[in-house]
């Protein structure tokens, strides 16, 4: 699209040029008109205009003065000059000032179209070249940023690269801070990542030469001008309605220390979990933290002694007290990490005891292994309390079921002793003196299968041994394992084994013969 300004002191010429231009096969965005250079200059200051078609001889400000003034004000615009034969010397001066061509009065439609198309093609070529140069420049900056990011994370580079990179922005690298930013989100909160918005705000605060982006992703890491007040970026982010956790190192000197600064800024960021109310973590916030400690193992043991009771409220309260901010904020972040690992280890030990009794249920202990997987320590403590309360519930149910273990053991012993006799659930529940319905539910919950299925499996297990190891007839085997009819036995056997009893016996005999033959060959 092309914006054109027509400048001439004669209205009929302006109208005629405008009428001719509107008939050209070019798409004009806007077409402006001015009666002299003063009006034209005002329009050029207010609008983005690519082409000016102007007469030379005009009152107040002629065409040459207009060109000179726009050049002085660095207004980028292309000129086509209209002149008479007597004004040719002026036209030469205009061309010297950068005019793209001149047209003689009266202006012919063909000449005007050719000149405008030529200027438009030149404008398009310059725009394409500018876009290509910008693309190349962006790719070069991206390559430099990636190399800097890798160097920051410990990748080795030669001295020449370090000196060259530092020389590209010596003011910044002589006095900089590393700054880590992470947008503060609630766990599972939807929404787009604001790293580009935060980066844009940082560039406004520090300027293009005072800020370099080194890493995108979960964390945005910047090298910024250390002479700028540390409160400037947090204030700008707040004004931009972006809630972010910020960690800033102290002033650093020289690109060679970038890797060490990266380690420091990560350490500062981890300490932001101890100070969730601070928006910006600085070295001064962690300098006085205690570096030596003993974990509260007695408190941990007392807490886990409550597992399996109805004291879920005390368990939640105990975790809250153990991870209270007044306690954690006294120590280096490693204290909190070691405390988390100690709790997870005890959770694993308690879960291991009752895991065989949990069936398909399980604790999600893996989700507690890394504190920094959570947006903040409050979210971690909430997840920890949830898993502890689940463990407490499992243990409580386990203890309740343990009281029935003796009865279940006696019932199972009775089944294995009496499987060859007529046997049903009522007979077994009476044997252990338990209510029929209660015993049925208890049996299935603890054994993992119903009574009828369990009795069938016991009988078929005995039957397989008899078929493989004896010469008893099938009908005899059926009676020996408690089946009253041959038909019911073969049906149950086929349902479980996917074959008839006779087929199973033949299969076992062939297997036995192969084994004997193999042993004879080996001897």
C-alpha positions as a printed NumPy array, in Angstrom:
array([[  0.   ,   0.   ,   0.   ],
       [  1.185,   3.529,  -0.864],
       [  0.419,   6.902,   0.754],
       [  0.798,   9.879,  -1.648],
       [  0.886,  13.633,  -1.02 ],
       [  0.146,  16.071,  -3.896],
       [  1.537,  19.608,  -3.361],
       [  0.633,  22.466,  -5.728],
       [ -0.684,  25.979,  -5.226],
       [ -3.174,  25.573,  -8.065],
       [ -6.292,  23.612,  -7.115],
       [ -7.096,  22.53 , -10.678],
       [ -3.654,  20.897, -10.982],
       [ -4.09 ,  19.114,  -7.614],
       [ -7.504,  17.844,  -8.658],
       [ -6.234,  16.738, -12.06 ],
       [ -3.286,  14.826, -10.607],
       [ -5.551,  13.188,  -8.038],
       [ -8.007,  12.107, -10.779],
       [ -5.205,  10.591, -12.898],
       [ -3.664,   8.738,  -9.932],
       [ -7.007,   7.189,  -8.962],
       [ -7.214,   5.565, -12.42 ],
       [ -3.815,   3.799, -12.126],
       [ -3.71 ,   0.025, -11.426],
       [ -1.966,   0.685,  -8.094],
       [ -3.452,   0.346,  -4.624],
       [ -3.227,   3.658,  -2.787],
       [ -3.872,   3.625,   0.925],
       [ -4.356,   7.383,   1.358],
       [ -4.052,  10.391,  -0.923],
       [ -3.378,  13.795,   0.672],
       [ -3.28 ,  17.288,  -0.86 ],
       [ -1.548,  20.536,   0.173],
       [ -1.481,  24.042,  -1.346],
       [  2.129,  24.846,  -0.336],
       [  5.222,  23.496,   1.405],
       [  4.09 ,  24.619,   4.881],
       [  0.879,  22.591,   4.695],
       [  2.767,  19.664,   3.166],
       [  5.383,  19.661,   5.941],
       [  2.649,  19.535,   8.57 ],
       [  1.036,  16.517,   6.853],
       [  4.415,  14.759,   6.548],
       [  4.969,  15.188,  10.276],
       [  1.547,  13.731,  11.105],
       [  1.275,  10.82 ,   8.64 ],
       [  3.399,   8.065,   7.156],
       [  3.739,   9.154,   3.516],
       [  5.964,   7.36 ,   1.031],
       [  5.705,   9.622,  -2.062],
       [  5.345,  13.427,  -2.525],
       [  4.479,  14.845,  -5.963],
       [  5.233,  18.559,  -5.676],
       [  5.514,  21.664,  -7.786],
       [  8.737,  23.636,  -7.37 ],
       [  7.481,  27.212,  -7.555],
       [  4.985,  27.86 ,  -4.717],
       [  4.334,  30.706,  -2.252],
       [  5.316,  30.57 ,   1.471],
       [  7.546,  27.47 ,   1.048],
       [  8.527,  26.166,  -2.384],
       [  9.312,  22.591,  -3.317],
       [ 13.073,  22.931,  -2.792],
       [ 12.608,  24.321,   0.721],
       [ 10.166,  21.487,   1.502],
       [ 12.724,  18.884,   0.407],
       [ 15.507,  20.516,   2.373],
       [ 13.376,  20.755,   5.521],
       [ 12.251,  17.109,   5.426],
       [ 15.874,  16.08 ,   4.903],
       [ 16.903,  18.142,   7.939],
       [ 14.109,  16.587,  10.064],
       [ 15.053,  13.114,   8.786],
       [ 11.598,  12.441,   7.396],
       [ 12.065,   9.568,   4.971],
       [  9.999,  10.25 ,   1.85 ],
       [ 10.399,  10.046,  -1.948],
       [  9.853,  13.072,  -4.223],
       [  8.653,  13.528,  -7.801],
       [  9.096,  17.123,  -9.021],
       [  6.71 ,  18.996, -11.357],
       [  8.225,  21.924, -13.225],
       [  7.922,  24.01 , -16.354],
       [ 10.656,  24.45 , -18.968],
       [ 11.71 ,  27.726, -17.381],
       [ 12.2  ,  25.974, -13.988],
       [ 14.627,  23.312, -15.238],
       [ 17.538,  24.679, -13.207],
       [ 15.414,  24.29 , -10.072],
       [ 14.538,  20.754, -11.112],
       [ 18.248,  19.94 , -11.285],
       [ 18.691,  21.219,  -7.736],
       [ 15.735,  19.066,  -6.635],
       [ 17.332,  15.998,  -8.147],
       [ 20.489,  16.914,  -6.271],
       [ 18.41 ,  16.874,  -3.062],
       [ 17.259,  13.328,  -3.803],
       [ 14.215,  13.662,  -6.052],
       [ 13.423,  10.461,  -7.957],
       [ 12.509,  12.304, -11.137],
       [ 10.705,  15.286, -12.564],
       [  7.691,  15.811, -14.78 ],
       [  7.168,  18.708, -17.172],
       [  3.967,  20.699, -17.165],
       [  1.431,  19.96 , -18.397],
       [  1.788,  16.492, -16.848],
       [  0.929,  13.607, -19.154],
       [ -0.938,  10.631, -17.728],
       [  1.518,   8.071, -19.155],
       [  4.573,   9.928, -17.774],
       [  3.003,  10.235, -14.348],
       [  2.071,   6.529, -14.237],
       [  5.556,   5.423, -15.343],
       [  7.25 ,   7.639, -12.741],
       [  4.962,   6.595,  -9.875],
       [  5.334,   2.879, -10.73 ],
       [  9.122,   3.271, -10.88 ],
       [  9.2  ,   4.908,  -7.426],
       [  6.818,   2.285,  -6.002],
       [  9.012,  -0.559,  -7.29 ],
       [ 12.046,   1.084,  -5.706],
       [ 10.18 ,   1.469,  -2.389],
       [  9.165,  -2.194,  -2.445],
       [ 12.732,  -3.294,  -3.215],
       [ 14.068,  -1.229,  -0.282],
       [ 11.401,  -2.651,   2.052],
       [ 12.244,  -6.231,   1.007],
       [ 15.958,  -5.565,   1.532],
       [ 15.223,  -4.041,   4.937],
       [ 13.136,  -7.076,   5.941],
       [ 15.913,  -9.436,   4.843],
       [ 18.513,  -7.456,   6.763],
       [ 16.28 ,  -7.46 ,   9.848],
       [ 15.809, -11.236,   9.508],
       [ 19.555, -11.786,   9.17 ],
       [ 20.15 ,  -9.495,  12.138],
       [ 17.57 , -11.362,  14.247],
       [ 19.137, -14.728,  13.362],
       [ 22.583, -13.422,  14.232],
       [ 21.32 , -12.104,  17.579],
       [ 19.573, -15.426,  18.274],
       [ 22.788, -17.338,  17.535],
       [ 24.747, -15.029,  19.839],
       [ 22.101, -15.46 ,  22.558],
       [ 22.229, -19.262,  22.319],
       [ 26.023, -19.28 ,  22.515],
       [ 25.912, -16.99 ,  25.534],
       [ 23.277, -19.208,  27.17 ],
       [ 25.418, -22.314,  26.65 ],
       [ 28.509, -20.511,  27.958],
       [ 26.49 , -19.392,  30.993],
       [ 25.543, -23.023,  31.712],
       [ 29.153, -24.168,  31.629],
       [ 29.943, -24.851,  27.975],
       [ 33.615, -24.221,  27.231],
       [ 34.553, -21.505,  24.742],
       [ 37.885, -20.079,  23.657],
       [ 39.413, -16.816,  24.819],
       [ 38.945, -15.202,  21.415],
       [ 35.172, -15.786,  21.528],
       [ 34.956, -14.434,  25.082],
       [ 36.911, -11.276,  24.157],
       [ 34.903, -10.745,  20.968],
       [ 31.524, -11.227,  22.686],
       [ 32.492,  -9.001,  25.594],
       [ 33.687,  -6.351,  23.144],
       [ 30.264,  -6.196,  21.474],
       [ 28.787,  -4.678,  24.64 ],
       [ 31.649,  -3.694,  26.965],
       [ 29.534,  -1.29 ,  29.052],
       [ 27.136,  -4.061,  30.106],
       [ 29.681,  -6.829,  30.698],
       [ 31.872,  -4.579,  32.819],
       [ 29.08 ,  -4.072,  35.378],
       [ 26.094,  -6.433,  35.221],
       [ 23.754,  -8.623,  37.263],
       [ 22.114, -11.882,  36.318],
       [ 18.388, -11.728,  36.779],
       [ 16.071, -14.785,  36.848],
       [ 12.324, -14.258,  36.433],
       [  9.52 , -16.784,  36.78 ],
       [  5.893, -15.832,  36.49 ],
       [  4.025, -16.71 ,  39.669],
       [  1.172, -19.079,  38.844],
       [ -1.073, -21.232,  40.958],
       [ -0.544, -24.944,  40.422],
       [ -2.388, -26.185,  37.29 ],
       [ -3.344, -22.583,  36.475],
       [ -4.082, -22.25 ,  32.742],
       [ -2.791, -19.37 ,  30.688],
       [ -0.061, -18.309,  28.298],
       [  3.528, -17.886,  29.413],
       [  4.435, -14.224,  29.967],
       [  8.195, -14.528,  29.419],
       [  8.11 , -12.348,  26.302],
       [  6.068,  -9.698,  28.125],
       [  8.524,  -9.756,  31.028],
       [ 11.438,  -9.506,  28.607],
       [  9.838,  -6.532,  26.855],
       [  9.351,  -4.747,  30.185],
       [ 12.972,  -5.47 ,  31.137],
       [ 14.22 ,  -3.896,  27.892],
       [ 12.156,  -0.786,  28.644],
       [ 13.68 ,  -0.568,  32.123],
       [ 17.327,  -1.166,  31.178],
       [ 17.43 ,  -0.106,  27.522],
       [ 18.568,  -2.187,  24.559],
       [ 22.241,  -1.898,  25.459],
       [ 21.61 ,  -2.588,  29.13 ],
       [ 19.777,  -5.911,  28.842],
       [ 20.518,  -9.229,  27.113],
       [ 18.208, -12.237,  27.16 ],
       [ 20.145, -15.451,  27.844],
       [ 17.473, -18.086,  28.438],
       [ 13.768, -18.558,  27.775],
       [ 11.52 , -21.365,  28.969],
       [ 10.335, -22.049,  32.492],
       [ 12.737, -19.359,  33.686],
       [ 13.667, -16.146,  31.91 ],
       [ 17.309, -15.242,  32.585],
       [ 18.691, -11.811,  31.691],
       [ 21.99 , -10.035,  32.04 ],
       [ 21.123,  -6.452,  33.065],
       [ 22.886,  -3.197,  33.82 ],
       [ 23.94 ,  -3.322,  37.487],
       [ 23.858,   0.482,  37.815],
       [ 20.042,   0.485,  37.556],
       [ 18.26 ,   0.298,  40.929],
       [ 17.233,  -3.26 ,  41.855],
       [ 13.689,  -2.11 ,  42.57 ],
       [ 13.097,  -0.724,  39.065],
       [ 12.254,  -4.039,  37.362],
       [  9.915,  -5.365,  40.118],
       [  8.063,  -2.032,  40.051],
       [  7.734,  -2.121,  36.255],
       [  6.417,  -5.712,  36.32 ],
       [  3.893,  -4.77 ,  38.989],
       [  2.76 ,  -1.81 ,  36.882],
       [  2.379,  -4.239,  33.974],
       [  0.206,  -6.48 ,  36.196],
       [  2.644,  -9.398,  35.982],
       [  3.26 , -11.325,  39.21 ],
       [  6.757, -12.745,  39.005],
       [  9.403, -14.172,  41.301],
       [ 12.702, -12.391,  40.675],
       [ 16.221, -13.354,  41.771],
       [ 19.126, -10.954,  41.213],
       [ 22.809, -11.507,  41.829],
       [ 25.091,  -8.787,  43.108],
       [ 27.109,  -6.726,  40.588],
       [ 29.433,  -8.843,  38.45 ],
       [ 32.438,  -7.878,  36.317],
       [ 33.504,  -9.577,  33.122],
       [ 31.977, -12.218,  30.888],
       [ 34.316, -14.893,  32.259],
       [ 32.324, -14.926,  35.509],
       [ 28.998, -15.595,  33.747],
       [ 28.901, -19.316,  34.613],
       [ 29.534, -18.629,  38.309],
       [ 26.854, -15.933,  38.254],
       [ 24.427, -18.469,  36.768],
       [ 25.055, -20.81 ,  39.723],
       [ 24.466, -17.904,  42.111],
       [ 21.199, -16.799,  40.519],
       [ 19.816, -20.371,  40.621],
       [ 20.765, -20.565,  44.303],
       [ 18.991, -17.266,  44.967],
       [ 15.928, -18.46 ,  43.067],
       [ 15.71 , -21.638,  45.167],
       [ 15.679, -19.461,  48.28 ],
       [ 12.587, -17.683,  46.96 ],
       [ 10.694, -20.739,  48.28 ],
       [ 11.657, -19.649,  51.794],
       [ 10.408, -16.111,  51.244],
       [  7.142, -16.405,  49.272],
       [  6.14 , -12.857,  50.237],
       [  9.239, -11.265,  48.657],
       [  9.009, -10.374,  44.982],
       [ 12.763,  -9.944,  44.512],
       [ 15.437, -12.11 ,  46.181],
       [ 18.866, -10.495,  46.581],
       [ 22.113, -11.844,  48.08 ],
       [ 21.458,  -9.81 ,  51.247],
       [ 18.364, -11.932,  51.956],
       [ 20.362, -15.17 ,  52.318],
       [ 23.75 , -13.991,  53.615],
       [ 22.815, -14.557,  57.289],
       [ 21.026, -17.892,  56.927],
       [ 22.356, -20.68 ,  59.169],
       [ 24.537, -23.159,  57.289],
       [ 24.615, -25.972,  59.911],
       [ 21.687, -27.794,  61.495],
       [ 20.197, -31.055,  62.749],
       [ 16.937, -32.303,  61.355],
       [ 14.06 , -32.726,  63.885],
       [ 13.987, -36.534,  63.745],
       [ 12.223, -36.879,  67.111],
       [  9.434, -34.654,  65.838],
       [  9.241, -36.729,  62.66 ],
       [  8.991, -39.984,  64.62 ],
       [  6.273, -38.509,  66.85 ],
       [  4.37 , -37.342,  63.79 ],
       [  4.478, -40.742,  62.095],
       [  3.367, -42.473,  65.318],
       [  0.011, -40.815,  64.67 ],
       [ -0.299, -42.684,  61.348],
       [ -3.167, -45.164,  61.47 ],
       [ -5.223, -43.228,  64.032],
       [ -8.196, -40.906,  63.84 ],
       [ -5.902, -37.913,  64.474],
       [ -5.789, -36.594,  60.89 ],
       [ -6.098, -33.035,  62.186],
       [ -2.995, -33.449,  64.363],
       [ -1.077, -34.905,  61.411],
       [ -1.893, -31.912,  59.187],
       [ -1.059, -29.537,  62.029],
       [  2.238, -31.355,  62.688],
       [  3.388, -30.953,  59.085],
       [  2.415, -27.274,  59.121],
       [  4.458, -26.673,  62.266],
       [  7.466, -28.621,  60.976],
       [  7.447, -26.572,  57.751],
       [  6.538, -23.275,  59.41 ],
       [  8.139, -20.296,  57.692],
       [  9.633, -19.022,  60.966],
       [ 11.603, -22.283,  61.17 ],
       [ 12.577, -22.627,  57.52 ],
       [ 13.616, -18.988,  57.104],
       [ 16.368, -19.453,  59.688],
       [ 18.295, -21.938,  57.529],
       [ 19.796, -22.29 ,  54.101],
       [ 17.398, -23.829,  51.535],
       [ 19.301, -27.129,  51.808],
       [ 17.728, -27.603,  55.266],
       [ 14.259, -27.545,  53.693],
       [ 15.361, -29.923,  50.931],
       [ 16.809, -32.396,  53.462],
       [ 13.657, -32.165,  55.582],
       [ 11.545, -32.971,  52.5  ],
       [ 13.725, -35.993,  51.716],
       [ 13.482, -37.235,  55.32 ],
       [  9.667, -37.071,  55.251],
       [  9.551, -38.818,  51.858],
       [ 11.836, -41.591,  53.136],
       [  9.566, -42.27 ,  56.12 ],
       [  6.53 , -42.222,  53.841],
       [  8.194, -44.893,  51.7  ],
       [  8.989, -47.064,  54.741],
       [  5.414, -46.918,  56.038],
       [  3.925, -47.519,  52.597],
       [  6.168, -50.565,  52.102],
       [  4.569, -52.257,  55.129],
       [  1.007, -52.022,  53.849],
       [  1.635, -52.076,  50.095],
       [  0.545, -55.774,  49.786],
       [ -2.793, -54.825,  51.339],
       [ -3.456, -51.715,  49.213],
       [ -4.582, -53.505,  46.039],
       [ -4.775, -51.062,  43.13 ],
       [ -4.477, -48.083,  45.472],
       [ -1.104, -46.385,  45.93 ],
       [  0.473, -43.244,  47.298],
       [  1.96 , -40.764,  44.838],
       [  5.305, -40.395,  46.59 ],
       [  7.158, -39.49 ,  43.382],
       [  5.315, -36.178,  43.245],
       [  7.032, -35.171,  46.517],
       [ 10.639, -35.826,  45.533],
       [ 11.418, -32.361,  44.166],
       [ 10.288, -29.276,  46.031],
       [ 11.023, -27.088,  43.005],
       [  8.48 , -28.887,  40.82 ],
       [  5.875, -26.786,  42.646],
       [  5.118, -23.081,  42.107],
       [  5.866, -22.438,  45.782],
       [  6.456, -24.133,  49.118],
       [  2.806, -23.722,  50.156],
       [  1.775, -25.958,  47.247],
       [  4.402, -28.54 ,  48.242],
       [  3.239, -28.611,  51.881],
       [ -0.36 , -29.052,  50.735],
       [  0.642, -32.026,  48.534],
       [  2.681, -33.5  ,  51.413],
       [ -0.245, -33.236,  53.819],
       [ -2.524, -34.892,  51.26 ],
       [ -0.223, -37.913,  50.883],
       [  0.239, -38.238,  54.662],
       [ -3.511, -38.192,  55.242],
       [ -3.988, -40.832,  52.55 ],
       [ -1.319, -42.978,  54.23 ],
       [ -3.085, -42.466,  57.558],
       [ -6.373, -43.662,  56.085],
       [ -4.751, -46.746,  54.527],
       [ -3.019, -47.587,  57.799],
       [ -6.227, -47.141,  59.767],
       [ -8.049, -49.54 ,  57.44 ],
       [ -5.081, -51.919,  57.601],
       [ -5.172, -51.979,  61.412],
       [ -8.905, -52.593,  61.4  ],
       [ -8.511, -55.469,  58.976],
       [ -5.614, -56.876,  60.985],
       [ -8.014, -57.666,  63.825],
       [ -9.784, -60.079,  61.456],
       [ -6.588, -61.808,  60.342],
       [ -6.951, -64.682,  62.836],
       [-10.476, -65.439,  61.641],
       [ -9.425, -65.294,  57.993],
       [ -6.444, -67.579,  58.595],
       [ -8.687, -70.107,  60.297],
       [-11.21 , -69.882,  57.452],
       [ -8.488, -70.472,  54.841],
       [ -7.08 , -73.414,  56.848],
       [-10.569, -74.885,  57.059],
       [-11.078, -74.505,  53.268],
       [ -7.8  , -76.286,  52.471],
       [ -8.67 , -79.041,  54.937],
       [-12.257, -79.55 ,  53.741],
       [-12.137, -78.688,  50.002],
       [-12.904, -82.333,  49.043],
       [-16.189, -82.233,  50.995],
       [-19.417, -80.394,  50.184],
       [-18.521, -76.834,  51.224],
       [-20.178, -73.426,  50.964],
       [-19.828, -69.903,  52.4  ],
       [-22.363, -70.478,  55.162],
       [-20.447, -73.491,  56.465],
       [-17.151, -71.579,  56.589],
       [-18.667, -68.424,  58.193],
       [-20.299, -70.623,  60.843],
       [-16.982, -72.35 ,  61.459],
       [-15.303, -68.988,  62.324],
       [-18.451, -67.635,  64.065],
       [-18.884, -64.586,  61.807],
       [-21.977, -63.088,  60.211],
       [-22.517, -64.469,  56.683],
       [-22.62 , -61.065,  54.878],
       [-19.798, -59.574,  56.969],
       [-17.576, -62.61 ,  56.355],
       [-18.291, -62.507,  52.607],
       [-17.229, -58.838,  52.327],
       [-14.231, -59.336,  54.624],
       [-13.036, -62.363,  52.653],
       [-13.244, -60.654,  49.267],
       [-11.63 , -57.432,  50.499],
       [ -8.649, -59.166,  52.095],
       [ -8.149, -62.174,  49.788],
       [ -8.83 , -60.253,  46.572],
       [-11.455, -62.714,  45.262],
       [-14.824, -64.063,  46.373],
       [-15.26 , -67.268,  48.372],
       [-16.628, -69.317,  45.459],
       [-13.754, -68.304,  43.169],
       [-11.18 , -69.034,  45.867],
       [-12.666, -72.502,  46.612],
       [-12.736, -73.315,  42.882],
       [ -9.051, -72.33 ,  42.529],
       [ -8.068, -74.506,  45.527],
       [ -9.936, -77.528,  44.13 ],
       [ -8.52 , -77.084,  40.611],
       [ -5.007, -76.707,  41.939],
       [ -5.389, -80.095,  43.704],
       [ -6.95 , -81.553,  40.552],
       [ -4.017, -80.504,  38.338],
       [ -1.604, -82.288,  40.659],
       [ -3.713, -85.477,  40.62 ],
       [ -3.993, -85.396,  36.807],
       [ -0.255, -84.925,  36.374],
       [  1.001, -87.297,  39.077],
       [ -1.559, -90.157,  39.328],
       [ -3.464, -92.54 ,  37.094],
       [ -6.883, -91.852,  38.65 ],
       [ -9.729, -91.561,  36.197],
       [-11.126, -88.063,  35.502],
       [-14.399, -88.874,  37.271],
       [-12.422, -90.08 ,  40.292],
       [-10.32 , -86.9  ,  40.339],
       [-13.514, -84.801,  40.207],
       [-14.907, -86.545,  43.275],
       [-11.568, -86.415,  45.106],
       [-11.456, -82.58 ,  44.872],
       [-15.073, -82.022,  45.967],
       [-17.089, -81.892,  42.719],
       [-20.356, -83.812,  42.886],
       [-20.588, -84.285,  39.102],
       [-18.127, -84.958,  36.317],
       [-19.808, -82.317,  34.126],
       [-19.445, -79.455,  36.63 ],
       [-15.781, -80.377,  37.161],
       [-14.87 , -80.416,  33.441],
       [-16.743, -77.132,  32.871],
       [-14.864, -75.387,  35.704],
       [-11.541, -76.874,  34.529],
       [-12.096, -75.691,  30.942],
       [-13.113, -72.172,  32.056],
       [ -9.86 , -71.733,  33.969],
       [ -7.364, -73.713,  31.869],
       [ -8.879, -73.315,  28.381],
       [ -8.595, -77.11 ,  27.859],
       [-10.233, -80.364,  28.944],
       [ -8.777, -82.366,  31.893],
       [ -7.763, -85.157,  29.481],
       [ -5.867, -82.67 ,  27.303],
       [ -4.072, -81.302,  30.37 ],
       [ -3.042, -84.84 ,  31.461],
       [ -1.674, -85.607,  27.971],
       [  0.19 , -82.292,  27.922],
       [  1.814, -83.019,  31.287],
       [  2.799, -86.564,  30.188],
       [  4.478, -85.303,  27.005],
       [  6.319, -82.708,  29.047],
       [  7.462, -85.373,  31.511],
       [  8.664, -87.626,  28.653],
       [ 10.678, -84.746,  27.102],
       [ 12.314, -84.031,  30.428],
       [ 13.264, -87.714,  30.929],
       [ 14.654, -87.908,  27.406],
       [ 16.699, -84.749,  27.958],
       [ 18.13 , -86.15 ,  31.201],
       [ 19.098, -89.461,  29.509],
       [ 20.823, -87.559,  26.692],
       [ 22.692, -85.363,  29.153],
       [ 23.968, -88.474,  30.995]])
